[in-house]
Amino acid sequence: MEPSRWKRILLAVALGLSAFVGLGGWALASPVGAAPDDDYHLASIWCAWGETENVCEPGSEALVQEVPSWLVLSAHCYAANDEQSAACVPEDEGLMGTTRTNAGGGYPPVFYSVMRVFVTDNIEGSVIAMRLFNAAVFVGLTIAVLALIRPGRRGPILWASTVALVPVGVFFIASSNPSSWAVLSGLLVWVALTEYLRTDRLGPRIGLGALGALAGAMGAGARSDAASYVAFAAVIAMIMSFRRSRQWLSLCLLPLGLIAVGGYSVLTSGQTSWAVVAGAEAITAPSYGIGDQIKLLISNITQLPFLWAGNLGAWRLGWLDTPVLPSVMVVMIGVFVALLMWGLQKLGWRKTLSLALTLAALVVLPLYVLHGQHANVGLEVQPRYILPLMLIFIGLATSGFDSDNLGLNKIQAFFVFFGVGVMNAQAMHTNMQRYLTGVDEANGNLNQGYEWWWSTVPLPPLTVWFVSSAAFGLFLFGLYLLLFTKRGQRLIPGTSSAAMGPALAAAPAAEPAIAGGAAPISAPDTTAPEPAPEAATETAPEAAEEDFAKQVAP
């Protein structure tokens, strides 16, 4: 194996480990039960394999199941009270009956069944193992998809994961909450399926199809609203890769299958059925006057950006009881909007249509649910519910460029990566402080006067925060070096137009541009093309893809 190939493998491992350690800090940044509805989700995990002695036993009434009391009471003492540390959680006193489990089929069962593997007598250790597993799966699948995508098309994953996951995304990725898999599917499914439909190479096609199907199955098996987003992502992939050919039609069987899986999950899960029914009833047979309906609709439309911004720091974390500093919101919204505006300079009909459909979904879906519940923004619909759509939206915005660095200059990229790294550290610090002492006794030093910490973690909280924040920053710095330095561009092909070689630089655009000063759409040229030299047996993009495959193949 040539030295440069070894360097690429070692680099991928180093970046993956840095990302995992960065997410691992979030796995330890909050106690058992800190994520919304964790009493429900944890009890559902413990009962996912049916009745087991001392794990999940039948209750005295229908739909009542007995689980360790810590799962039921874990968050009840500190939820909605940010001045209360997690030290108030009572000791486990055996089994306790609860109706807050998935016994009624409210959620798809796959996530709970997989997490059940990690259940032991040590509840703390079990929850930490689940969180770290989900963080590892996220990093591993993301790297696998990136490795199979051809040069210049990895930008949507790289940039969406950079500007749209702090703070809400990273909190939930490294959690025992089903939203972890929902976020993963929102980031990966549409990209993997798009490249599966585009590539002409059998190996990457099989790999991308398998990874896209796996990520889609994970999303559909975790939350039924995520299942609807999986189906939506499959539609987006077919639009972005559309071409008139029988091969394309045959390949579409996979995304069509994911659409069917997503639809089945939505229709058979109680989680979304109530929202669908309530919204339909509110429209067809409203229980309140037309004036009130219009007033509610206008109010929610004007407040809708606040819901979107909740994923970027405008809302609190946890049970919506953990504050996020205003600086996090300002910086994360700033880099998200800046990258969105930058991406709009490259538009073709596929990208324009896909962006329009995704924006429509971001508007219509929350408004529909809120209208059905007669609720204002801030109630019923949480930002994390629409985070998968936001990942698709910003990913689409950063697609269509000739290089993975999007043509940004070094100063622009530095402010993006530096800002995200600092805000991640700041959000994690605030989150840890809230549970260690409560916000009323925050002093900046996480090791001073803390009332709660994991009994199974030997490192003090300040060390965990520092190591995790540094690893996350190192990961972002590594991306910066790869995308914006000559050495990085030579090591990893496709990070810039220059590094992709003359073949791809001379390749025709995938579709006509309609904005940003690019070439306008013109009528098709009906003249016969000049025959290519016999030596040129591949189109430029295919040649570039072949060259890239040779460089990354083991």
Coordinates of C-alpha atoms in Angstrom, one line a residue:
M1 CA 0.0 0.0 0.0
E2 CA 1.5 3.4 -1.0
P3 CA 2.4 5.8 1.8
S4 CA -0.3 8.4 0.8
R5 CA -3.0 5.8 1.2
W6 CA -1.8 4.9 4.6
K7 CA -1.9 8.6 5.5
R8 CA -5.5 8.9 4.4
I9 CA -6.5 5.9 6.4
L10 CA -4.7 7.2 9.5
L11 CA -6.2 10.6 9.0
A12 CA -9.8 9.2 8.8
V13 CA -9.2 7.2 12.0
A14 CA -7.8 10.3 13.8
L15 CA -10.7 12.5 12.7
G16 CA -13.2 9.8 13.6
L17 CA -11.7 9.4 17.1
S18 CA -11.6 13.1 17.6
A19 CA -15.3 13.4 16.7
F20 CA -16.2 10.4 18.9
V21 CA -14.4 11.9 21.9
G22 CA -16.1 15.2 21.2
L23 CA -19.5 13.6 21.2
G24 CA -18.5 11.4 24.2
G25 CA -18.3 14.4 26.3
W26 CA -21.9 15.1 25.6
A27 CA -22.7 11.5 26.6
L28 CA -21.4 12.4 30.1
A29 CA -22.6 16.0 30.3
S30 CA -26.0 15.1 31.8
P31 CA -27.3 12.5 34.2
V32 CA -29.7 9.6 33.6
G33 CA -33.0 10.8 32.5
A34 CA -31.9 14.3 31.3
A35 CA -33.3 14.2 27.8
P36 CA -37.0 15.0 27.2
D37 CA -39.3 12.1 28.1
D38 CA -36.4 9.9 29.1
D39 CA -38.5 8.3 31.8
Y40 CA -40.7 6.9 29.0
H41 CA -37.8 6.0 26.7
L42 CA -35.6 4.3 29.3
A43 CA -38.5 2.3 30.7
S44 CA -39.4 1.3 27.1
I45 CA -35.8 0.2 26.6
W46 CA -35.8 -2.0 29.7
C47 CA -39.1 -3.6 28.5
A48 CA -38.2 -3.9 24.9
W49 CA -37.6 -7.7 25.0
G50 CA -40.7 -8.4 27.1
E51 CA -40.9 -9.4 30.7
T52 CA -37.7 -10.2 32.5
E53 CA -37.2 -10.8 36.2
N54 CA -35.9 -7.7 38.0
V55 CA -35.7 -5.8 34.7
C56 CA -39.3 -5.5 33.4
E57 CA -42.1 -7.3 35.1
P58 CA -45.9 -7.1 34.5
G59 CA -47.9 -4.6 36.6
S60 CA -51.1 -5.0 38.4
E61 CA -53.1 -3.4 35.6
A62 CA -53.2 -3.4 31.8
L63 CA -50.3 -1.4 30.2
V64 CA -48.6 -1.1 33.6
Q65 CA -45.1 -2.4 33.7
E66 CA -42.7 -2.5 36.6
V67 CA -39.1 -1.3 36.0
P68 CA -36.3 -0.1 38.3
S69 CA -37.6 3.0 40.2
W70 CA -34.6 5.1 39.1
L71 CA -35.8 5.0 35.5
V72 CA -39.1 6.4 36.6
L73 CA -37.9 9.0 39.1
S74 CA -34.6 9.9 37.6
A75 CA -35.6 13.3 36.2
H76 CA -38.6 14.1 38.2
C77 CA -36.7 15.9 41.0
Y78 CA -34.8 18.3 38.8
A79 CA -36.8 18.6 35.5
A80 CA -38.1 22.1 35.0
N81 CA -36.0 23.5 37.9
D82 CA -32.6 24.6 36.6
E83 CA -31.5 25.6 40.1
Q84 CA -31.7 22.0 41.3
S85 CA -28.7 19.7 40.6
A86 CA -29.1 16.1 39.7
A87 CA -28.0 15.1 43.2
C88 CA -31.7 14.9 44.2
V89 CA -32.2 11.6 42.3
P90 CA -33.3 9.0 45.0
E91 CA -31.5 5.7 45.3
D92 CA -33.0 2.8 43.4
E93 CA -35.5 1.1 45.6
G94 CA -36.5 -1.9 43.4
L95 CA -39.2 -2.1 40.8
M96 CA -41.9 0.5 40.3
G97 CA -45.0 0.4 38.2
T98 CA -45.4 2.9 35.3
T99 CA -47.7 3.3 32.3
R100 CA -45.1 5.4 30.5
T101 CA -43.6 2.7 28.4
N102 CA -44.0 1.6 24.7
A103 CA -46.4 -1.2 25.7
G104 CA -49.1 0.6 23.7
G105 CA -47.0 0.8 20.5
G106 CA -46.6 4.6 20.6
Y107 CA -43.1 4.5 19.0
P108 CA -41.5 2.1 16.5
P109 CA -39.8 -0.7 18.5
V110 CA -36.4 -1.0 16.7
F111 CA -34.5 1.6 18.7
Y112 CA -35.6 0.3 22.0
S113 CA -34.8 -3.3 21.0
V114 CA -31.2 -2.4 20.0
M115 CA -30.6 -0.3 23.1
R116 CA -31.9 -3.2 25.3
V117 CA -28.6 -5.0 24.5
F118 CA -26.8 -2.7 26.9
V119 CA -29.1 -3.1 29.9
T120 CA -27.3 -4.5 33.0
D121 CA -27.8 -4.2 36.7
N122 CA -25.8 -1.0 36.6
I123 CA -28.2 1.6 35.4
E124 CA -25.6 4.4 35.1
G125 CA -23.2 2.1 33.2
S126 CA -26.0 0.9 30.9
V127 CA -27.1 4.5 30.0
I128 CA -23.5 5.6 29.4
A129 CA -22.9 2.6 27.1
M130 CA -26.1 3.4 25.1
R131 CA -25.0 7.0 24.6
L132 CA -21.5 6.1 23.6
F133 CA -22.8 3.4 21.2
N134 CA -25.0 6.0 19.5
A135 CA -22.2 8.4 19.2
A136 CA -19.9 5.7 17.7
V137 CA -22.6 4.7 15.2
F138 CA -23.1 8.3 14.1
V139 CA -19.4 8.8 13.5
G140 CA -18.9 5.4 11.9
L141 CA -21.7 5.6 9.4
T142 CA -20.9 9.2 8.5
I143 CA -17.2 8.3 7.7
A144 CA -18.4 5.2 5.8
V145 CA -20.7 7.3 3.6
L146 CA -18.0 10.0 3.0
A147 CA -15.5 7.3 2.0
L148 CA -17.8 6.1 -0.8
I149 CA -18.9 9.5 -2.2
R150 CA -16.9 10.7 -5.2
P151 CA -14.8 13.9 -5.1
G152 CA -16.5 17.2 -4.7
R153 CA -19.8 15.8 -3.4
R154 CA -19.0 15.3 0.3
G155 CA -19.7 19.0 1.1
P156 CA -23.3 18.5 2.1
I157 CA -22.4 16.1 4.9
L158 CA -19.3 18.0 6.1
W159 CA -21.0 21.4 6.2
A160 CA -24.4 20.3 7.5
S161 CA -22.8 18.5 10.4
T162 CA -20.6 21.5 11.1
V163 CA -23.2 24.3 11.3
A164 CA -26.5 22.6 12.2
L165 CA -25.7 20.2 15.1
V166 CA -24.6 22.5 17.9
P167 CA -26.1 22.5 20.5
V168 CA -29.3 20.4 20.1
G169 CA -28.0 17.9 17.6
V170 CA -24.9 16.9 19.6
F171 CA -26.9 16.7 22.8
F172 CA -29.3 14.1 21.2
I173 CA -26.8 12.2 19.1
A174 CA -25.0 11.1 22.3
S175 CA -28.1 10.2 24.2
S176 CA -30.4 7.3 24.8
N177 CA -33.3 9.1 23.1
P178 CA -34.7 7.9 19.8
S179 CA -34.0 11.4 18.4
S180 CA -30.3 10.2 18.2
W181 CA -31.1 8.0 15.2
A182 CA -33.5 10.6 13.7
V183 CA -30.7 13.1 13.5
L184 CA -28.4 10.5 11.9
S185 CA -31.0 9.6 9.2
G186 CA -31.7 13.3 8.5
L187 CA -28.0 13.9 7.8
L188 CA -27.1 10.8 5.7
V189 CA -30.1 9.2 4.0
W190 CA -30.7 11.7 1.2
V191 CA -26.9 12.1 0.4
A192 CA -26.3 8.3 0.4
L193 CA -29.3 7.6 -1.8
T194 CA -28.5 10.5 -4.2
E195 CA -24.9 9.2 -4.7
Y196 CA -26.2 5.6 -5.0
L197 CA -28.4 6.7 -7.9
R198 CA -25.7 8.8 -9.5
T199 CA -22.6 6.6 -9.5
D200 CA -21.7 4.2 -12.3
R201 CA -19.3 2.2 -10.2
L202 CA -20.8 -1.0 -8.8
G203 CA -18.8 -1.1 -5.5
P204 CA -19.7 2.4 -4.3
R205 CA -23.3 1.9 -5.5
I206 CA -23.7 -1.3 -3.4
G207 CA -22.1 0.4 -0.3
L208 CA -24.0 3.6 -0.6
G209 CA -27.3 1.7 -1.1
A210 CA -26.7 -0.4 1.9
L211 CA -25.7 2.5 4.1
G212 CA -28.6 4.6 2.9
A213 CA -31.0 1.7 3.6
L214 CA -29.4 1.2 7.0
A215 CA -29.7 4.8 8.0
G216 CA -33.2 5.0 6.7
A217 CA -34.2 1.9 8.7
M218 CA -32.7 3.3 11.8
G219 CA -34.6 6.6 11.4
A220 CA -37.9 4.8 10.7
G221 CA -37.3 2.4 13.6
A222 CA -36.7 5.2 16.1
R223 CA -39.5 7.7 15.6
S224 CA -42.4 7.8 13.2
D225 CA -41.9 11.4 12.4
A226 CA -38.3 10.5 11.4
A227 CA -39.8 7.8 9.2
S228 CA -41.7 10.4 7.3
Y229 CA -38.4 12.3 6.9
V230 CA -36.8 9.2 5.6
A231 CA -39.5 8.9 2.9
F232 CA -39.0 12.6 2.2
A233 CA -35.2 12.2 1.9
A234 CA -35.8 9.4 -0.6
V235 CA -37.9 11.7 -2.8
I236 CA -35.2 14.4 -2.6
A237 CA -32.6 11.8 -3.7
M238 CA -34.7 10.9 -6.7
I239 CA -35.1 14.5 -7.7
M240 CA -31.4 15.4 -7.2
S241 CA -30.3 12.4 -9.3
F242 CA -33.0 12.3 -11.9
R243 CA -32.1 11.3 -15.4
R244 CA -34.1 9.7 -18.2
S245 CA -32.8 6.1 -18.3
R246 CA -34.0 2.6 -17.5
Q247 CA -31.1 2.0 -15.2
W248 CA -32.1 5.0 -13.1
L249 CA -35.7 3.7 -12.9
S250 CA -34.5 0.3 -11.8
L251 CA -32.2 1.8 -9.2
C252 CA -35.2 3.8 -7.8
L253 CA -36.6 0.6 -6.3
L254 CA -34.4 1.2 -3.2
P255 CA -35.7 4.7 -2.4
L256 CA -39.2 3.6 -3.3
G257 CA -38.8 0.8 -0.8
L258 CA -37.7 3.3 1.9
I259 CA -40.7 5.5 1.1
A260 CA -42.9 2.4 1.7
V261 CA -41.1 1.6 5.0
G262 CA -41.4 5.2 6.1
G263 CA -45.1 5.4 5.2
Y264 CA -45.8 2.1 7.0
S265 CA -44.0 3.3 10.2
V266 CA -46.0 6.6 10.2
L267 CA -49.4 4.8 9.7
T268 CA -48.8 2.1 12.3
S269 CA -47.2 4.2 15.1
G270 CA -49.3 6.0 17.6
Q271 CA -46.7 8.7 17.9
T272 CA -47.8 10.6 14.8
S273 CA -51.3 9.3 14.2
W274 CA -52.7 11.6 16.9
A275 CA -51.1 14.6 15.2
V276 CA -52.3 13.6 11.7
V277 CA -55.9 13.0 12.9
A278 CA -56.0 16.2 15.1
G279 CA -54.7 18.3 12.2
A280 CA -57.2 16.9 9.8
E281 CA -60.1 17.4 12.3
A282 CA -59.0 21.0 12.9
I283 CA -59.2 21.7 9.2
T284 CA -62.4 19.8 8.3
A285 CA -64.4 20.2 11.5
P286 CA -62.8 23.0 13.6
S287 CA -63.9 23.3 17.2
Y288 CA -63.2 27.0 17.2
G289 CA -64.2 30.0 15.0
I290 CA -62.6 31.0 11.7
G291 CA -61.4 34.2 13.3
D292 CA -59.5 32.3 16.0
Q293 CA -58.1 30.0 13.4
I294 CA -56.7 32.8 11.3
K295 CA -55.3 34.5 14.4
L296 CA -53.6 31.3 15.5
L297 CA -52.2 30.7 12.0
I298 CA -50.8 34.2 11.6
S299 CA -49.3 34.1 15.1
N300 CA -47.6 30.7 14.4
I301 CA -46.3 31.8 11.0
T302 CA -44.6 34.9 12.5
Q303 CA -43.1 32.8 15.3
L304 CA -42.0 29.9 13.2
P305 CA -38.4 31.1 12.8
F306 CA -38.1 30.8 16.6
L307 CA -38.9 27.1 16.3
W308 CA -36.2 26.6 13.6
A309 CA -33.7 28.6 15.6
G310 CA -34.3 26.4 18.6
N311 CA -31.9 23.8 17.2
L312 CA -29.2 26.5 17.0
G313 CA -29.5 27.6 20.6
A314 CA -32.6 29.7 20.9
W315 CA -34.3 27.1 23.1
R316 CA -33.2 25.4 26.2
L317 CA -31.7 21.9 26.3
G318 CA -32.8 18.8 28.2
W319 CA -36.4 19.0 29.5
L320 CA -36.3 22.5 28.1
D321 CA -34.8 23.5 31.5
T322 CA -31.1 23.9 30.7
P323 CA -30.2 27.4 29.6
V324 CA -28.0 28.1 26.5
L325 CA -26.0 31.3 26.5
P326 CA -27.1 33.9 24.0
S327 CA -23.7 33.9 22.3
V328 CA -24.3 30.3 21.2
M329 CA -27.6 31.2 19.5
V330 CA -26.1 34.3 17.8
V331 CA -23.0 32.5 16.4
M332 CA -24.8 29.3 15.3
I333 CA -27.6 31.2 13.6
G334 CA -24.9 33.4 12.0
V335 CA -22.9 30.6 10.5
F336 CA -26.0 28.7 9.4
V337 CA -27.5 31.6 7.6
A338 CA -24.1 32.6 6.1
L339 CA -23.6 29.2 4.7
L340 CA -27.2 29.1 3.4
M341 CA -26.7 32.4 1.6
W342 CA -23.4 31.2 0.2
G343 CA -25.0 28.0 -1.1
L344 CA -27.7 29.8 -3.0
Q345 CA -25.2 31.1 -5.6
K346 CA -25.2 27.7 -7.1
L347 CA -28.7 26.8 -8.3
G348 CA -30.1 24.4 -10.9
W349 CA -33.6 23.1 -11.3
R350 CA -33.0 20.0 -9.2
K351 CA -31.5 21.9 -6.3
T352 CA -34.1 24.7 -6.5
L353 CA -37.0 22.2 -6.5
S354 CA -35.5 20.2 -3.6
L355 CA -34.8 23.3 -1.5
A356 CA -38.4 24.6 -2.2
L357 CA -39.9 21.3 -1.1
T358 CA -37.8 21.1 2.0
L359 CA -38.6 24.7 3.0
A360 CA -42.3 23.9 2.4
A361 CA -42.0 20.9 4.7
L362 CA -40.3 23.0 7.4
V363 CA -43.2 25.5 7.2
V364 CA -46.2 23.3 6.7
L365 CA -45.6 20.3 9.0
P366 CA -45.1 22.2 12.2
L367 CA -48.0 24.6 11.3
Y368 CA -50.2 21.6 10.7
V369 CA -49.5 20.0 14.0
L370 CA -49.8 23.3 15.9
H371 CA -53.1 24.0 14.2
G372 CA -54.5 20.6 15.1
Q373 CA -53.5 21.1 18.8
H374 CA -54.7 24.7 18.8
A375 CA -51.2 25.5 20.2
N376 CA -48.7 28.3 19.6
V377 CA -45.1 27.9 18.8
G378 CA -43.4 26.9 22.0
L379 CA -45.9 24.1 22.7
E380 CA -46.4 20.6 21.3
V381 CA -43.7 20.8 18.6
Q382 CA -40.1 20.9 19.8
P383 CA -37.1 22.0 17.6
R384 CA -35.6 18.5 17.6
Y385 CA -38.7 17.2 15.8
I386 CA -37.7 19.2 12.7
L387 CA -33.9 19.0 13.0
P388 CA -33.7 16.2 10.3
L389 CA -35.4 18.5 7.9
M390 CA -33.0 21.3 8.7
L391 CA -30.1 19.0 8.1
I392 CA -31.5 18.1 4.7
F393 CA -32.1 21.8 3.9
I394 CA -28.6 23.1 4.7
G395 CA -27.1 20.0 3.1
L396 CA -29.0 20.8 -0.2
A397 CA -27.9 24.4 0.0
T398 CA -24.2 23.4 0.1
S399 CA -24.6 20.9 -2.8
G400 CA -23.7 21.5 -6.4
F401 CA -20.3 23.0 -5.9
D402 CA -17.2 21.9 -7.7
S403 CA -15.3 21.3 -4.5
D404 CA -16.0 20.2 -0.9
N405 CA -14.7 23.5 0.5
L406 CA -17.4 25.3 -1.5
G407 CA -14.9 27.9 -2.7
L408 CA -14.8 29.7 0.7
N409 CA -11.6 31.5 1.5
K410 CA -9.5 30.6 4.5
I411 CA -10.7 33.6 6.6
Q412 CA -14.3 32.7 6.1
A413 CA -13.7 29.1 6.9
F414 CA -11.7 30.0 10.0
F415 CA -14.5 32.0 11.5
V416 CA -17.0 29.2 10.8
F417 CA -14.9 26.4 12.3
F418 CA -13.6 28.5 15.2
G419 CA -17.0 29.8 16.1
V420 CA -18.6 26.3 16.1
G421 CA -15.8 24.9 18.2
V422 CA -16.1 27.6 20.8
M423 CA -19.8 27.5 21.0
N424 CA -19.8 23.7 21.4
A425 CA -17.5 24.0 24.4
Q426 CA -19.6 26.8 25.8
A427 CA -22.9 24.9 25.5
M428 CA -21.4 21.8 27.0
H429 CA -20.0 23.7 29.9
T430 CA -23.3 25.3 30.7
N431 CA -25.1 22.0 30.4
M432 CA -22.7 20.3 32.8
Q433 CA -22.9 23.1 35.3
R434 CA -26.6 23.0 35.4
Y435 CA -26.6 19.3 36.6
L436 CA -23.5 19.5 38.7
T437 CA -24.6 22.4 41.0
G438 CA -27.7 24.0 39.4
V439 CA -27.4 27.3 37.7
D440 CA -27.8 29.3 40.9
E441 CA -24.4 28.1 42.2
A442 CA -22.5 28.2 38.9
N443 CA -18.9 29.4 39.3
G444 CA -17.2 28.4 36.1
N445 CA -15.0 25.7 37.7
L446 CA -16.8 22.5 37.1
N447 CA -14.6 20.7 39.7
Q448 CA -15.6 23.1 42.5
G449 CA -18.5 22.3 44.8
Y450 CA -20.3 19.9 42.5
E451 CA -23.1 17.9 44.0
W452 CA -23.6 15.3 41.3
W453 CA -21.3 13.3 39.1
W454 CA -21.2 9.8 37.6
S455 CA -20.2 7.1 40.2
T456 CA -18.8 5.0 37.3
V457 CA -16.6 7.7 35.7
P458 CA -13.2 8.1 37.3
L459 CA -12.4 11.4 35.7
P460 CA -13.6 14.7 37.3
P461 CA -16.1 16.8 35.3
L462 CA -13.7 19.6 34.3
T463 CA -11.3 17.1 32.8
V464 CA -14.1 15.4 30.8
W465 CA -15.3 18.8 29.5
F466 CA -11.7 20.0 28.6
V467 CA -10.7 16.8 26.8
S468 CA -14.1 16.5 24.9
S469 CA -14.1 20.2 23.9
A470 CA -10.4 20.0 22.8
A471 CA -11.1 16.8 20.8
F472 CA -14.1 18.4 19.1
G473 CA -12.0 21.5 18.3
L474 CA -9.2 19.3 17.0
F475 CA -11.7 17.5 14.7
L476 CA -12.8 20.9 13.3
F477 CA -9.2 22.0 12.9
G478 CA -8.5 18.8 11.0
L479 CA -11.3 19.5 8.6
Y480 CA -10.0 23.0 8.1
L481 CA -6.5 21.8 7.2
L482 CA -8.0 19.2 4.8
L483 CA -10.2 21.6 3.0
F484 CA -8.2 24.8 3.0
T485 CA -4.5 24.0 2.9
K486 CA -2.5 22.7 -0.1
R487 CA -1.1 19.8 1.8
G488 CA -4.6 18.7 2.8
Q489 CA -5.9 19.2 -0.7
R490 CA -3.2 17.0 -2.1
L491 CA -3.8 14.3 0.5
I492 CA -7.6 14.1 0.0
P493 CA -8.8 14.6 -3.6
G494 CA -11.8 16.7 -4.1
T495 CA -11.4 19.2 -1.3
S496 CA -10.8 22.0 -3.8
S497 CA -11.2 22.4 -7.6
A498 CA -7.5 22.5 -8.1
A499 CA -7.0 19.2 -6.2
M500 CA -9.5 17.4 -8.3
G501 CA -7.3 17.4 -11.3
P502 CA -7.9 18.7 -14.8
A503 CA -10.4 16.0 -15.7
L504 CA -13.0 17.1 -13.2
A505 CA -12.2 20.8 -13.6
A506 CA -13.0 20.5 -17.3
A507 CA -16.2 18.4 -16.7
P508 CA -19.5 19.9 -17.6
A509 CA -21.9 21.0 -14.9
A510 CA -24.4 18.4 -13.6
E511 CA -27.2 20.8 -14.5
P512 CA -27.6 24.3 -15.8
A513 CA -27.2 27.0 -13.2
I514 CA -29.9 29.6 -12.8
A515 CA -28.5 31.9 -10.3
G516 CA -25.3 33.4 -8.8
G517 CA -24.0 34.8 -12.1
A518 CA -23.5 31.4 -13.6
A519 CA -24.3 30.4 -17.2
P520 CA -28.0 30.9 -18.1
I521 CA -30.2 28.1 -19.3
S522 CA -30.1 27.9 -23.1
A523 CA -31.8 25.8 -25.7
P524 CA -30.2 22.4 -26.4
D525 CA -27.6 22.2 -29.1
T526 CA -29.0 20.1 -31.9
T527 CA -25.8 19.9 -33.9
A528 CA -23.9 16.7 -34.0
P529 CA -21.0 16.6 -31.6
E530 CA -17.5 16.0 -32.8
P531 CA -16.3 12.5 -32.2
A532 CA -14.0 12.2 -29.2
P533 CA -10.5 10.7 -29.7
E534 CA -10.4 7.0 -29.3
A535 CA -8.2 7.3 -26.2
A536 CA -10.9 9.3 -24.3
T537 CA -13.2 6.4 -23.5
E538 CA -14.6 8.0 -20.3
T539 CA -16.4 11.2 -19.6
A540 CA -14.5 13.6 -17.4
P541 CA -16.6 13.0 -14.3
E542 CA -16.3 9.2 -14.7
A543 CA -12.5 9.5 -15.1
A544 CA -12.3 11.6 -12.0
E545 CA -14.4 9.1 -10.1
E546 CA -12.2 6.2 -11.3
D547 CA -9.1 8.1 -10.2
F548 CA -10.5 8.8 -6.8
A549 CA -11.6 5.2 -6.3
K550 CA -8.0 4.0 -7.1
Q551 CA -6.6 6.4 -4.5
V552 CA -8.9 5.4 -1.6
A553 CA -9.2 1.7 -2.4
P554 CA -7.5 -0.6 0.1

